Amino acid sequence: MAMQSMKKVIGSIEFGILSPQEIRKMSAAEITVPDTYDDDGYPIEGGLMDKRLGVIDPGLRCETCGARAGECPGHFGHIELARPVIHVGFAKTIHRVLESTCRECGRIKLTDEEIDEYMKKFEVVGDRKKAKDKLIKEIHKKAKERMVCPHCGAPQFPIKFERPTIYYELRKDEEGNEYKHRMMPTEIRDRLERIPDRDLPLLGLHPEKSRPEWMVLTVLPVPPVTMRPSITLESGIRAEDDLTHKLVDIIRINNRLKSNIEAGAPQLIIEDLWDLLQYHVTTYINNETSGIPPAKHKSGRPLKTLAQRLKGKEGRFRGNLSGKRVNFSARTVISPDPMISINEVGVPLAIAMELTVPEKVTEFNFEKLRERVMNGPEKYPGANYVIDPEGRRIRIMENNREKIVNELLDIGWTVERHLEDGDIVLFNRQPSLHRMSIMAHRVRVMPYRTFRLNLPVCPPYNADFDGDEMNLHVPQTEEAQAEAKILMEVQNHIISPRYGGPLIAGIQDHISGGYLLTREGAYFTRPEVEQMLTFAGVEVDELPEPDKFENGEPLWSGKAIFSLLLPDDLTIWYRNKLCDESERCDALERLIEEKFIPDPDEVRELAYDGFVYIQNGKLLSGAIDKKAYGREDGKLLDIIVREYGAERARQFLDQVTKLAIWVITHRGFTTAIDDEDLPEEALDRISEIIRDAEERVNRLIDAYRRGELEPLPGKSLEETLESKIMAVLAEARDNAGSVAEKYLGMGNHAVVMAKTGARGKILNITQMAAMLGQQSIRGKRLYRGYRGRVLTHFKPGDLGARARGFVTNSYKSGLTPQEYFFHAMGGREGLVDTAVRTAQSGYMQRRLINALQDLKVDYDGTVRDPTGIIVQFKYGEDGVDPMRSWGGSTLDVDRVIMRTLLKSRGNGRR
Amino acid sequence: MATKKEFNVFMHELVPEHRVLSEKEKEELLNRYRIKISQLPQILVSDPAVVELGAKPGDVIEIKRKSPTAGVYYYYRLVVEG
Ligand SMILES: [Mg+2]
Ligand SMILES: [Zn+2]
Ligand SMILES: [Zn+2]
């Protein structure tokens, strides 16, 4: 239809007050009858459901535009008020304007000089709302205190405003007695009319868009029926909208007022009706006006009138404009799938058959789409609707699909087909705190009922699988799909804009597995190599030469296999987390420095797990740990993203995580209580350390008691004692930890995880195996509880280690009841901290977003707000996007030189 | 009577250099960023640094700041009443 192709672009929006003329001009009918439908259920002419205001009943035609229900947008009507009434929304403004202007001549009560001065100030202020409001306030304050008009010399009176819509003048009679004069809306309107246009800017009003007298209503717009439809209940009774109810009241009182005026009724009766009209108009606009009782339904429920429709969380702005329920979206529980790509999302079949993508029929997809339509909504891959070239949607059903396929469907039609593999969708997890909370994924339709996602995308969404749900949205136009693909796809967010390192990266077992694969001494047989490469989806024409033979069987090193995933010309070296013999790293570093391109065999000679050296895509030294492709400091991943692009990085991450998973599952990797077993001699050493520490603590306490303790600068004697004790105990735990560490090698899986950065810290292992150490609250030893002691098991005033929360047992050996209680005390602090922190940071985040959301980087590099006010003359002061920078600077010159040299020399030699 | 203690804010190491722009420099600045003067960030005349400089409303002040990202960073502010 013609309606379909009618598109308009909003050029600008203007806010102002409707003038009576405008209200009449936009009105399709004057409404005078306080009723809706007649006994036959037909709209009454001149009533609130007048057909000139649009139609909602099927079958009727609008008398203004001729369209049927659903197509007619509705049209405004109007009510001519018998007497003017105050618009509550402007009650305060009216008071301010009355106070600021002369009661005789209507001029603003400022001298001509003051007017000039303020006019100039307005020019300087420009569009800054805050400064403008301040000026207006200042003018008001100055003008209302003038008790004689500077223009005509007329004496002025203070004006009292009584909520919500009553104004008094505090006049004085000849004898000087004060008396209150009630100003009726007619009088107020007369005064407002007298204010000349040129004075209005000083009052914050625009002469053409908002004359002050328009704030006193003489004509009331009646909204179209389409925005207050009546509902037919099951019982057949019509229920009218709250707005309609209110309008009925207004018209009824208005008519009564009119006839009373015409009949020349006493002033008192007229004023009573007038006030009643004012009440109805006020509650019609805002039924939560303070100072008057809200208008109520027969049932006692307060009516939802105009202001209530807009206000609050469920209101038009927050509930329907800023955020709304949308079609083409789905929500379900998420679960992990390490086999799909990081930029894919597994979509349950049931959802794929409900969500659709509109696809235009062309000669290239005609056959495919015919098949989809033929399959219909019930059979996957099918389609739910077809749209003809005029824009009519036709639901595909059992009885019409053959006709659609054979007779109707043609080039130019659109088919709303089921979601299929490869479609672009947006995937989101709340709270959406940063832009990586919504990313574009490609669909993989799968059985069962959960969304599936690969593990490296858990950190950006902050997702886990303990019941988390996520949302999915299907972009419906080619533009939206292209935009999502280019700007939002997962691989484009591997690097975090916050710290410039990878955010989407290998986690946990990916790291442990990478280490097990690449550490010194890891060799694999041909079947193993073939299996793991196939599993990881790595295509190689030919395996490299085996690294060694054992009993005639060829073996490949994990490093050689890992190298197959790397770009051919990648060169990089770095110390990783495993480096604890820095001489060995130094030696390798020196070799690289001297030879620049050292001979691979020479490097292998010195190879050390703690120093990674990759030369032209070959891992020659070092094991893979968190620094390779882990979060925040995965250097390898970082370099691949920057030098080979996001797509290559995605491929690398997909392959490397799968490879690591193959290795870790086939080798076997678990942690159990025996990972914390320590030999007898180690336990003895730890006991000794504890005994020694306790003794030292006791000696400190004795010294303190005898008054022999020297206070540290800036500390009291007690504080000195505490800090010395804490130092002794911290040292004791560290020593116990070192002892435990000495006995736990890389054969221990807990240690492997901690050292490679896969999960946990060494501290966690020492607490499990050796001892828990000092428990603390706010950085202090525990002291709260009973008088002079934490628990009644200790003597009052006992300052000893054990009495103040020093736990000598480990998780493995088990805590005593007292120790357990101390541990719970310390643990509580952590819980409270996180709870408080999330609440505070959430609030701070919201405030920051509110302040910054509309700022943007302009083409000239400046940061500006929407009005063009400059906030930064250069983005971030240096104009650098952290996501695309090299550790904060625009370029890593050393690396560029290195790469250039490598290229030229490499080509020259080989 | 003891002499009043002189205190100059610019003596403090955390206060960056401030300078009043000449009319010509002001013009250039506005042209460079293609802005109206009201689109500049602002600073109150009562600001201690502005008081020290003796700048008047309508003047533009150049602030030479040390920046952790850029080394030196120039910021411009319009002096306003208040
Ligand atoms: Mg969860
Ligand atoms: Zn119509
Ligand atoms: Zn006057």
Coordinates of C-alpha atoms and ligand atoms in Angstrom, one line a residue, chain A residues 102-107 109 149-154 156, ligand 3:
Chain A
C102 CA 4.8 44.4 36.5
R103 CA 1.1 43.9 37.4
E104 CA 0.2 47.0 35.4
C105 CA 2.4 47.3 32.3
G106 CA 3.6 43.7 32.0
R107 CA 7.3 44.7 31.7
K109 CA 10.9 44.5 36.6
C149 CA 7.9 49.0 38.6
P150 CA 11.0 50.6 37.1
H151 CA 9.1 51.2 33.8
C152 CA 5.7 52.6 34.8
G153 CA 6.2 53.2 38.5
A154 CA 3.2 51.1 39.6
Q156 CA 3.7 45.8 43.1
Ligands
ZN3 ZN 5.0 48.6 35.0

